């Protein structure tokens, strides 16, 4: 379950590693309804494989120009796409009408991919109707994801093998994966505190 959904995956210019979560706490309430554990997760590296040439708003604006209308068959346009069923709070999920236009970066610009899981947040016993409790868990989940991303971005800078070229040379020479930093120890978070 990724609360940021397509908005985060199809980010625009200058939006690298920016969370775009909805205001409502429905995903927390859904997890609590089934007693699911929320595990914050961060990933860094994929966004450096390509660059955004045009934001969705720029693509949509271009599609309204004479040239854009002529090329309309190349770029199918739907003005108001929504998907999914009614949410827990009767909120429909909406997607941007256009994805960004991207171009791959040169392979030597690729960065290593890093992934990190945060401390689990248990929802068993949460009162679905308690807005404050759901808001607190929502904030804990969001902060957990942001901390994972921030940690990975900060420590990536000290990784001597973050760039593809050095990593390939090391791994070819020593026939093993190039070393990197270790994430901090994971301390399990219990309800009511850290």
JSON list of C-alpha atoms in Angstrom, two decimals:
[
{"chain": "A", "resi": 1, "resn": "UNK", "atom": "CA", "xyz": [0.00, 0.00, 0.00]},
{"chain": "A", "resi": 2, "resn": "UNK", "atom": "CA", "xyz": [1.61, 3.25, -1.12]},
{"chain": "A", "resi": 3, "resn": "UNK", "atom": "CA", "xyz": [-0.37, 6.33, -0.02]},
{"chain": "A", "resi": 4, "resn": "UNK", "atom": "CA", "xyz": [1.46, 8.61, -2.49]},
{"chain": "A", "resi": 5, "resn": "UNK", "atom": "CA", "xyz": [0.53, 6.34, -5.38]},
{"chain": "A", "resi": 6, "resn": "UNK", "atom": "CA", "xyz": [1.01, 7.51, -8.95]},
{"chain": "A", "resi": 7, "resn": "UNK", "atom": "CA", "xyz": [1.61, 11.11, -7.85]},
{"chain": "A", "resi": 8, "resn": "UNK", "atom": "CA", "xyz": [4.91, 10.11, -6.27]},
{"chain": "A", "resi": 9, "resn": "UNK", "atom": "CA", "xyz": [5.85, 7.56, -8.91]},
{"chain": "A", "resi": 10, "resn": "UNK", "atom": "CA", "xyz": [5.18, 9.98, -11.76]},
{"chain": "A", "resi": 11, "resn": "UNK", "atom": "CA", "xyz": [6.75, 13.02, -10.10]},
{"chain": "A", "resi": 12, "resn": "UNK", "atom": "CA", "xyz": [7.41, 16.27, -11.90]},
{"chain": "A", "resi": 13, "resn": "UNK", "atom": "CA", "xyz": [10.50, 18.45, -12.10]},
{"chain": "A", "resi": 14, "resn": "UNK", "atom": "CA", "xyz": [12.09, 19.36, -8.77]},
{"chain": "A", "resi": 15, "resn": "UNK", "atom": "CA", "xyz": [9.95, 16.83, -6.92]},
{"chain": "A", "resi": 16, "resn": "UNK", "atom": "CA", "xyz": [12.53, 14.13, -6.26]},
{"chain": "A", "resi": 17, "resn": "UNK", "atom": "CA", "xyz": [11.80, 12.20, -3.07]},
{"chain": "A", "resi": 18, "resn": "UNK", "atom": "CA", "xyz": [8.83, 14.37, -2.13]},
{"chain": "A", "resi": 19, "resn": "UNK", "atom": "CA", "xyz": [5.95, 12.61, -0.40]},
{"chain": "A", "resi": 20, "resn": "UNK", "atom": "CA", "xyz": [2.55, 13.40, -1.87]},
{"chain": "A", "resi": 21, "resn": "UNK", "atom": "CA", "xyz": [0.22, 11.78, 0.58]},
{"chain": "A", "resi": 22, "resn": "UNK", "atom": "CA", "xyz": [-3.48, 12.59, 0.73]},
{"chain": "A", "resi": 23, "resn": "UNK", "atom": "CA", "xyz": [-4.75, 14.63, 3.68]},
{"chain": "A", "resi": 24, "resn": "UNK", "atom": "CA", "xyz": [-7.08, 11.88, 4.88]},
{"chain": "A", "resi": 25, "resn": "UNK", "atom": "CA", "xyz": [-5.93, 9.05, 7.12]},
{"chain": "A", "resi": 26, "resn": "UNK", "atom": "CA", "xyz": [-7.89, 6.37, 5.26]},
{"chain": "A", "resi": 27, "resn": "UNK", "atom": "CA", "xyz": [-4.91, 4.07, 4.69]},
{"chain": "A", "resi": 28, "resn": "UNK", "atom": "CA", "xyz": [-4.26, 3.98, 8.46]},
{"chain": "A", "resi": 29, "resn": "UNK", "atom": "CA", "xyz": [-7.91, 3.22, 9.11]},
{"chain": "A", "resi": 30, "resn": "UNK", "atom": "CA", "xyz": [-7.85, 0.48, 6.47]},
{"chain": "A", "resi": 31, "resn": "UNK", "atom": "CA", "xyz": [-4.75, -1.08, 8.03]},
{"chain": "A", "resi": 32, "resn": "UNK", "atom": "CA", "xyz": [-6.35, -0.87, 11.49]},
{"chain": "A", "resi": 33, "resn": "UNK", "atom": "CA", "xyz": [-9.57, -2.44, 10.23]},
{"chain": "A", "resi": 34, "resn": "UNK", "atom": "CA", "xyz": [-7.62, -5.60, 9.40]},
{"chain": "A", "resi": 35, "resn": "UNK", "atom": "CA", "xyz": [-5.04, -5.34, 12.21]},
{"chain": "A", "resi": 36, "resn": "UNK", "atom": "CA", "xyz": [-2.27, -4.93, 9.63]},
{"chain": "A", "resi": 37, "resn": "UNK", "atom": "CA", "xyz": [1.18, -3.67, 10.53]},
{"chain": "A", "resi": 38, "resn": "UNK", "atom": "CA", "xyz": [2.36, -0.52, 8.74]},
{"chain": "A", "resi": 39, "resn": "UNK", "atom": "CA", "xyz": [6.05, -0.65, 7.81]},
{"chain": "A", "resi": 40, "resn": "UNK", "atom": "CA", "xyz": [7.54, 2.65, 6.61]},
{"chain": "A", "resi": 41, "resn": "UNK", "atom": "CA", "xyz": [9.70, 2.10, 3.54]},
{"chain": "A", "resi": 42, "resn": "UNK", "atom": "CA", "xyz": [12.09, 4.35, 1.65]},
{"chain": "A", "resi": 43, "resn": "UNK", "atom": "CA", "xyz": [13.83, 3.88, -1.66]},
{"chain": "A", "resi": 44, "resn": "UNK", "atom": "CA", "xyz": [16.45, 6.08, -3.31]},
{"chain": "A", "resi": 45, "resn": "UNK", "atom": "CA", "xyz": [18.14, 5.84, -6.71]},
{"chain": "A", "resi": 46, "resn": "UNK", "atom": "CA", "xyz": [15.45, 5.13, -9.29]},
{"chain": "A", "resi": 47, "resn": "UNK", "atom": "CA", "xyz": [14.71, 8.80, -9.90]},
{"chain": "A", "resi": 48, "resn": "UNK", "atom": "CA", "xyz": [18.29, 9.43, -11.03]},
{"chain": "A", "resi": 49, "resn": "UNK", "atom": "CA", "xyz": [17.87, 6.99, -13.91]},
{"chain": "A", "resi": 50, "resn": "UNK", "atom": "CA", "xyz": [15.78, 9.49, -15.86]},
{"chain": "A", "resi": 51, "resn": "UNK", "atom": "CA", "xyz": [15.09, 13.19, -16.03]},
{"chain": "A", "resi": 52, "resn": "UNK", "atom": "CA", "xyz": [11.70, 14.84, -16.29]},
{"chain": "A", "resi": 53, "resn": "UNK", "atom": "CA", "xyz": [11.54, 16.88, -19.49]},
{"chain": "A", "resi": 54, "resn": "UNK", "atom": "CA", "xyz": [7.97, 18.08, -19.03]},
{"chain": "A", "resi": 55, "resn": "UNK", "atom": "CA", "xyz": [5.72, 18.03, -15.98]},
{"chain": "A", "resi": 56, "resn": "UNK", "atom": "CA", "xyz": [2.19, 16.63, -16.35]},
{"chain": "A", "resi": 57, "resn": "UNK", "atom": "CA", "xyz": [0.83, 20.20, -16.30]},
{"chain": "A", "resi": 58, "resn": "UNK", "atom": "CA", "xyz": [3.20, 21.16, -19.14]},
{"chain": "A", "resi": 59, "resn": "UNK", "atom": "CA", "xyz": [2.17, 18.10, -21.18]},
{"chain": "A", "resi": 60, "resn": "UNK", "atom": "CA", "xyz": [-1.48, 18.90, -20.64]},
{"chain": "A", "resi": 61, "resn": "UNK", "atom": "CA", "xyz": [-0.91, 22.56, -21.60]},
{"chain": "A", "resi": 62, "resn": "UNK", "atom": "CA", "xyz": [0.97, 21.48, -24.77]},
{"chain": "A", "resi": 63, "resn": "UNK", "atom": "CA", "xyz": [-1.87, 19.13, -25.71]},
{"chain": "A", "resi": 64, "resn": "UNK", "atom": "CA", "xyz": [-4.14, 22.20, -26.03]},
{"chain": "A", "resi": 65, "resn": "UNK", "atom": "CA", "xyz": [-1.88, 23.93, -28.57]},
{"chain": "A", "resi": 66, "resn": "UNK", "atom": "CA", "xyz": [-2.48, 23.49, -32.34]},
{"chain": "A", "resi": 67, "resn": "UNK", "atom": "CA", "xyz": [0.57, 21.20, -32.61]},
{"chain": "A", "resi": 68, "resn": "UNK", "atom": "CA", "xyz": [-0.54, 19.29, -29.52]},
{"chain": "A", "resi": 69, "resn": "UNK", "atom": "CA", "xyz": [-4.02, 18.77, -30.98]},
{"chain": "A", "resi": 70, "resn": "UNK", "atom": "CA", "xyz": [-2.46, 17.50, -34.23]},
{"chain": "A", "resi": 71, "resn": "UNK", "atom": "CA", "xyz": [-0.35, 15.03, -32.23]},
{"chain": "A", "resi": 72, "resn": "UNK", "atom": "CA", "xyz": [-3.28, 14.07, -30.00]},
{"chain": "A", "resi": 73, "resn": "UNK", "atom": "CA", "xyz": [-3.31, 10.56, -31.40]},
{"chain": "A", "resi": 74, "resn": "UNK", "atom": "CA", "xyz": [0.23, 10.11, -30.01]},
{"chain": "A", "resi": 75, "resn": "UNK", "atom": "CA", "xyz": [-0.67, 11.34, -26.55]},
{"chain": "A", "resi": 76, "resn": "UNK", "atom": "CA", "xyz": [-4.10, 10.02, -25.56]},
{"chain": "A", "resi": 77, "resn": "UNK", "atom": "CA", "xyz": [-5.74, 12.47, -23.20]},
{"chain": "A", "resi": 78, "resn": "UNK", "atom": "CA", "xyz": [-8.42, 11.87, -20.61]},
{"chain": "A", "resi": 79, "resn": "UNK", "atom": "CA", "xyz": [-9.50, 14.96, -18.76]},
{"chain": "A", "resi": 80, "resn": "UNK", "atom": "CA", "xyz": [-10.79, 13.38, -15.56]},
{"chain": "A", "resi": 81, "resn": "UNK", "atom": "CA", "xyz": [-9.71, 9.84, -14.80]},
{"chain": "A", "resi": 82, "resn": "UNK", "atom": "CA", "xyz": [-10.57, 8.37, -11.45]},
{"chain": "A", "resi": 83, "resn": "UNK", "atom": "CA", "xyz": [-10.18, 4.83, -10.30]},
{"chain": "A", "resi": 84, "resn": "UNK", "atom": "CA", "xyz": [-11.08, 2.54, -7.47]},
{"chain": "A", "resi": 85, "resn": "UNK", "atom": "CA", "xyz": [-14.17, 2.21, -5.35]},
{"chain": "A", "resi": 86, "resn": "UNK", "atom": "CA", "xyz": [-15.53, 4.61, -2.82]},
{"chain": "A", "resi": 87, "resn": "UNK", "atom": "CA", "xyz": [-12.98, 4.90, -0.01]},
{"chain": "A", "resi": 88, "resn": "UNK", "atom": "CA", "xyz": [-13.63, 4.45, 3.69]},
{"chain": "A", "resi": 89, "resn": "UNK", "atom": "CA", "xyz": [-14.65, 8.09, 3.78]},
{"chain": "A", "resi": 90, "resn": "UNK", "atom": "CA", "xyz": [-16.38, 8.17, 0.36]},
{"chain": "A", "resi": 91, "resn": "UNK", "atom": "CA", "xyz": [-13.28, 9.76, -1.18]},
{"chain": "A", "resi": 92, "resn": "UNK", "atom": "CA", "xyz": [-12.56, 8.84, -4.80]},
{"chain": "A", "resi": 93, "resn": "UNK", "atom": "CA", "xyz": [-8.96, 8.43, -5.79]},
{"chain": "A", "resi": 94, "resn": "UNK", "atom": "CA", "xyz": [-7.90, 10.58, -8.72]},
{"chain": "A", "resi": 95, "resn": "UNK", "atom": "CA", "xyz": [-4.85, 10.39, -10.96]},
{"chain": "A", "resi": 96, "resn": "UNK", "atom": "CA", "xyz": [-3.20, 13.18, -12.87]},
{"chain": "A", "resi": 97, "resn": "UNK", "atom": "CA", "xyz": [-4.53, 13.19, -16.39]},
{"chain": "A", "resi": 98, "resn": "UNK", "atom": "CA", "xyz": [-1.10, 12.99, -18.00]},
{"chain": "A", "resi": 99, "resn": "UNK", "atom": "CA", "xyz": [2.19, 11.36, -17.01]},
{"chain": "A", "resi": 100, "resn": "UNK", "atom": "CA", "xyz": [5.36, 13.45, -17.25]},
{"chain": "A", "resi": 101, "resn": "UNK", "atom": "CA", "xyz": [7.59, 13.13, -20.29]},
{"chain": "A", "resi": 102, "resn": "UNK", "atom": "CA", "xyz": [10.89, 11.61, -19.25]},
{"chain": "A", "resi": 103, "resn": "UNK", "atom": "CA", "xyz": [14.18, 10.72, -20.92]},
{"chain": "A", "resi": 104, "resn": "UNK", "atom": "CA", "xyz": [16.69, 8.21, -19.62]},
{"chain": "A", "resi": 105, "resn": "UNK", "atom": "CA", "xyz": [19.94, 9.55, -18.26]},
{"chain": "A", "resi": 106, "resn": "UNK", "atom": "CA", "xyz": [23.24, 8.23, -19.55]},
{"chain": "A", "resi": 107, "resn": "UNK", "atom": "CA", "xyz": [24.17, 4.99, -17.73]},
{"chain": "A", "resi": 108, "resn": "UNK", "atom": "CA", "xyz": [27.23, 6.59, -16.12]},
{"chain": "A", "resi": 109, "resn": "UNK", "atom": "CA", "xyz": [24.85, 9.01, -14.36]},
{"chain": "A", "resi": 110, "resn": "UNK", "atom": "CA", "xyz": [22.90, 6.20, -12.69]},
{"chain": "A", "resi": 111, "resn": "UNK", "atom": "CA", "xyz": [23.22, 5.98, -8.93]},
{"chain": "A", "resi": 112, "resn": "UNK", "atom": "CA", "xyz": [23.11, 2.90, -6.78]},
{"chain": "A", "resi": 113, "resn": "UNK", "atom": "CA", "xyz": [19.65, 1.91, -5.50]},
{"chain": "A", "resi": 114, "resn": "UNK", "atom": "CA", "xyz": [19.16, 1.95, -1.72]},
{"chain": "A", "resi": 115, "resn": "UNK", "atom": "CA", "xyz": [16.18, 0.62, 0.23]},
{"chain": "A", "resi": 116, "resn": "UNK", "atom": "CA", "xyz": [15.35, 0.82, 3.90]},
{"chain": "A", "resi": 117, "resn": "UNK", "atom": "CA", "xyz": [12.48, -0.35, 6.11]},
{"chain": "A", "resi": 118, "resn": "UNK", "atom": "CA", "xyz": [11.55, 1.66, 9.18]},
{"chain": "A", "resi": 119, "resn": "UNK", "atom": "CA", "xyz": [10.22, 0.50, 12.52]},
{"chain": "A", "resi": 120, "resn": "UNK", "atom": "CA", "xyz": [6.87, -1.32, 12.23]},
{"chain": "A", "resi": 121, "resn": "UNK", "atom": "CA", "xyz": [3.78, 0.49, 13.44]},
{"chain": "A", "resi": 122, "resn": "UNK", "atom": "CA", "xyz": [1.18, -1.89, 14.88]},
{"chain": "A", "resi": 123, "resn": "UNK", "atom": "CA", "xyz": [-2.48, -1.05, 14.33]},
{"chain": "A", "resi": 124, "resn": "UNK", "atom": "CA", "xyz": [-4.12, -3.86, 16.26]},
{"chain": "A", "resi": 125, "resn": "UNK", "atom": "CA", "xyz": [-6.57, -2.40, 18.76]},
{"chain": "A", "resi": 126, "resn": "UNK", "atom": "CA", "xyz": [-6.70, 1.04, 17.14]},
{"chain": "A", "resi": 127, "resn": "UNK", "atom": "CA", "xyz": [-10.10, 2.70, 17.32]},
{"chain": "A", "resi": 128, "resn": "UNK", "atom": "CA", "xyz": [-11.07, 3.42, 13.70]},
{"chain": "A", "resi": 129, "resn": "UNK", "atom": "CA", "xyz": [-13.41, 6.20, 14.81]},
{"chain": "A", "resi": 130, "resn": "UNK", "atom": "CA", "xyz": [-10.79, 8.03, 16.90]},
{"chain": "A", "resi": 131, "resn": "UNK", "atom": "CA", "xyz": [-9.62, 10.73, 14.50]},
{"chain": "A", "resi": 132, "resn": "UNK", "atom": "CA", "xyz": [-6.76, 11.84, 16.77]},
{"chain": "A", "resi": 133, "resn": "UNK", "atom": "CA", "xyz": [-5.36, 8.33, 17.15]},
{"chain": "A", "resi": 134, "resn": "UNK", "atom": "CA", "xyz": [-5.56, 7.72, 13.38]},
{"chain": "A", "resi": 135, "resn": "UNK", "atom": "CA", "xyz": [-3.92, 11.10, 12.72]},
{"chain": "A", "resi": 136, "resn": "UNK", "atom": "CA", "xyz": [-1.08, 10.23, 15.13]},
{"chain": "A", "resi": 137, "resn": "UNK", "atom": "CA", "xyz": [-0.43, 6.88, 13.39]},
{"chain": "A", "resi": 138, "resn": "UNK", "atom": "CA", "xyz": [-0.63, 8.58, 10.00]},
{"chain": "A", "resi": 139, "resn": "UNK", "atom": "CA", "xyz": [1.96, 11.13, 11.13]},
{"chain": "A", "resi": 140, "resn": "UNK", "atom": "CA", "xyz": [4.18, 8.34, 12.54]},
{"chain": "A", "resi": 141, "resn": "UNK", "atom": "CA", "xyz": [4.02, 6.49, 9.20]},
{"chain": "A", "resi": 142, "resn": "UNK", "atom": "CA", "xyz": [4.77, 9.61, 7.18]},
{"chain": "A", "resi": 143, "resn": "UNK", "atom": "CA", "xyz": [7.67, 10.64, 9.45]},
{"chain": "A", "resi": 144, "resn": "UNK", "atom": "CA", "xyz": [8.99, 7.06, 9.28]},
{"chain": "A", "resi": 145, "resn": "UNK", "atom": "CA", "xyz": [9.07, 7.14, 5.47]},
{"chain": "A", "resi": 146, "resn": "UNK", "atom": "CA", "xyz": [10.65, 10.60, 5.42]},
{"chain": "A", "resi": 147, "resn": "UNK", "atom": "CA", "xyz": [13.33, 9.48, 7.89]},
{"chain": "A", "resi": 148, "resn": "UNK", "atom": "CA", "xyz": [14.17, 6.45, 5.73]},
{"chain": "A", "resi": 149, "resn": "UNK", "atom": "CA", "xyz": [14.51, 8.61, 2.61]},
{"chain": "A", "resi": 150, "resn": "UNK", "atom": "CA", "xyz": [16.52, 11.31, 4.41]},
{"chain": "A", "resi": 151, "resn": "UNK", "atom": "CA", "xyz": [18.87, 8.72, 5.93]},
{"chain": "A", "resi": 152, "resn": "UNK", "atom": "CA", "xyz": [19.47, 7.07, 2.55]},
{"chain": "A", "resi": 153, "resn": "UNK", "atom": "CA", "xyz": [20.06, 10.37, 0.74]},
{"chain": "A", "resi": 154, "resn": "UNK", "atom": "CA", "xyz": [22.49, 11.57, 3.42]},
{"chain": "A", "resi": 155, "resn": "UNK", "atom": "CA", "xyz": [24.48, 8.35, 3.64]},
{"chain": "A", "resi": 156, "resn": "UNK", "atom": "CA", "xyz": [24.52, 7.77, -0.11]},
{"chain": "A", "resi": 157, "resn": "UNK", "atom": "CA", "xyz": [26.90, 10.74, -0.36]},
{"chain": "A", "resi": 158, "resn": "UNK", "atom": "CA", "xyz": [29.53, 8.88, 1.68]},
{"chain": "A", "resi": 159, "resn": "UNK", "atom": "CA", "xyz": [29.25, 5.68, -0.39]},
{"chain": "A", "resi": 160, "resn": "UNK", "atom": "CA", "xyz": [32.39, 5.52, -2.57]},
{"chain": "A", "resi": 161, "resn": "UNK", "atom": "CA", "xyz": [30.57, 3.11, -4.92]},
{"chain": "A", "resi": 162, "resn": "UNK", "atom": "CA", "xyz": [27.35, 5.07, -5.40]},
{"chain": "A", "resi": 163, "resn": "UNK", "atom": "CA", "xyz": [28.30, 5.76, -9.04]},
{"chain": "A", "resi": 164, "resn": "UNK", "atom": "CA", "xyz": [28.03, 2.99, -11.61]},
{"chain": "A", "resi": 165, "resn": "UNK", "atom": "CA", "xyz": [31.58, 3.23, -12.99]},
{"chain": "A", "resi": 166, "resn": "UNK", "atom": "CA", "xyz": [33.44, 2.75, -9.70]},
{"chain": "A", "resi": 167, "resn": "UNK", "atom": "CA", "xyz": [31.02, 0.02, -8.66]},
{"chain": "A", "resi": 168, "resn": "UNK", "atom": "CA", "xyz": [31.47, -1.96, -11.89]},
{"chain": "A", "resi": 169, "resn": "UNK", "atom": "CA", "xyz": [35.27, -1.74, -11.62]},
{"chain": "A", "resi": 170, "resn": "UNK", "atom": "CA", "xyz": [35.22, -2.93, -7.99]},
{"chain": "A", "resi": 171, "resn": "UNK", "atom": "CA", "xyz": [32.73, -5.75, -8.64]},
{"chain": "A", "resi": 172, "resn": "UNK", "atom": "CA", "xyz": [34.59, -6.94, -11.74]},
{"chain": "A", "resi": 173, "resn": "UNK", "atom": "CA", "xyz": [37.94, -6.91, -10.00]},
{"chain": "A", "resi": 174, "resn": "UNK", "atom": "CA", "xyz": [36.84, -8.59, -6.75]},
{"chain": "A", "resi": 175, "resn": "UNK", "atom": "CA", "xyz": [33.89, -10.69, -8.05]},
{"chain": "A", "resi": 176, "resn": "UNK", "atom": "CA", "xyz": [31.58, -9.55, -5.26]},
{"chain": "A", "resi": 177, "resn": "UNK", "atom": "CA", "xyz": [29.15, -6.75, -4.56]},
{"chain": "A", "resi": 178, "resn": "UNK", "atom": "CA", "xyz": [30.75, -3.42, -3.70]},
{"chain": "A", "resi": 179, "resn": "UNK", "atom": "CA", "xyz": [30.34, -2.55, -0.02]},
{"chain": "A", "resi": 180, "resn": "UNK", "atom": "CA", "xyz": [28.08, 0.22, 1.18]},
{"chain": "A", "resi": 181, "resn": "UNK", "atom": "CA", "xyz": [26.86, 1.74, 4.45]},
{"chain": "A", "resi": 182, "resn": "UNK", "atom": "CA", "xyz": [24.67, -0.20, 6.85]},
{"chain": "A", "resi": 183, "resn": "UNK", "atom": "CA", "xyz": [21.30, 1.14, 7.96]},
{"chain": "A", "resi": 184, "resn": "UNK", "atom": "CA", "xyz": [20.82, 1.79, 11.67]},
{"chain": "A", "resi": 185, "resn": "UNK", "atom": "CA", "xyz": [19.52, -1.00, 13.90]},
{"chain": "A", "resi": 186, "resn": "UNK", "atom": "CA", "xyz": [15.77, -1.34, 13.72]},
{"chain": "A", "resi": 187, "resn": "UNK", "atom": "CA", "xyz": [14.06, -0.81, 17.04]},
{"chain": "A", "resi": 188, "resn": "UNK", "atom": "CA", "xyz": [10.50, -2.03, 17.09]},
{"chain": "A", "resi": 189, "resn": "UNK", "atom": "CA", "xyz": [8.01, 0.69, 17.91]},
{"chain": "A", "resi": 190, "resn": "UNK", "atom": "CA", "xyz": [5.18, -0.24, 20.25]},
{"chain": "A", "resi": 191, "resn": "UNK", "atom": "CA", "xyz": [1.91, 1.62, 20.54]},
{"chain": "A", "resi": 192, "resn": "UNK", "atom": "CA", "xyz": [2.17, 4.63, 22.77]},
{"chain": "A", "resi": 193, "resn": "UNK", "atom": "CA", "xyz": [5.80, 5.50, 22.19]},
{"chain": "A", "resi": 194, "resn": "UNK", "atom": "CA", "xyz": [9.14, 4.59, 20.71]}
]
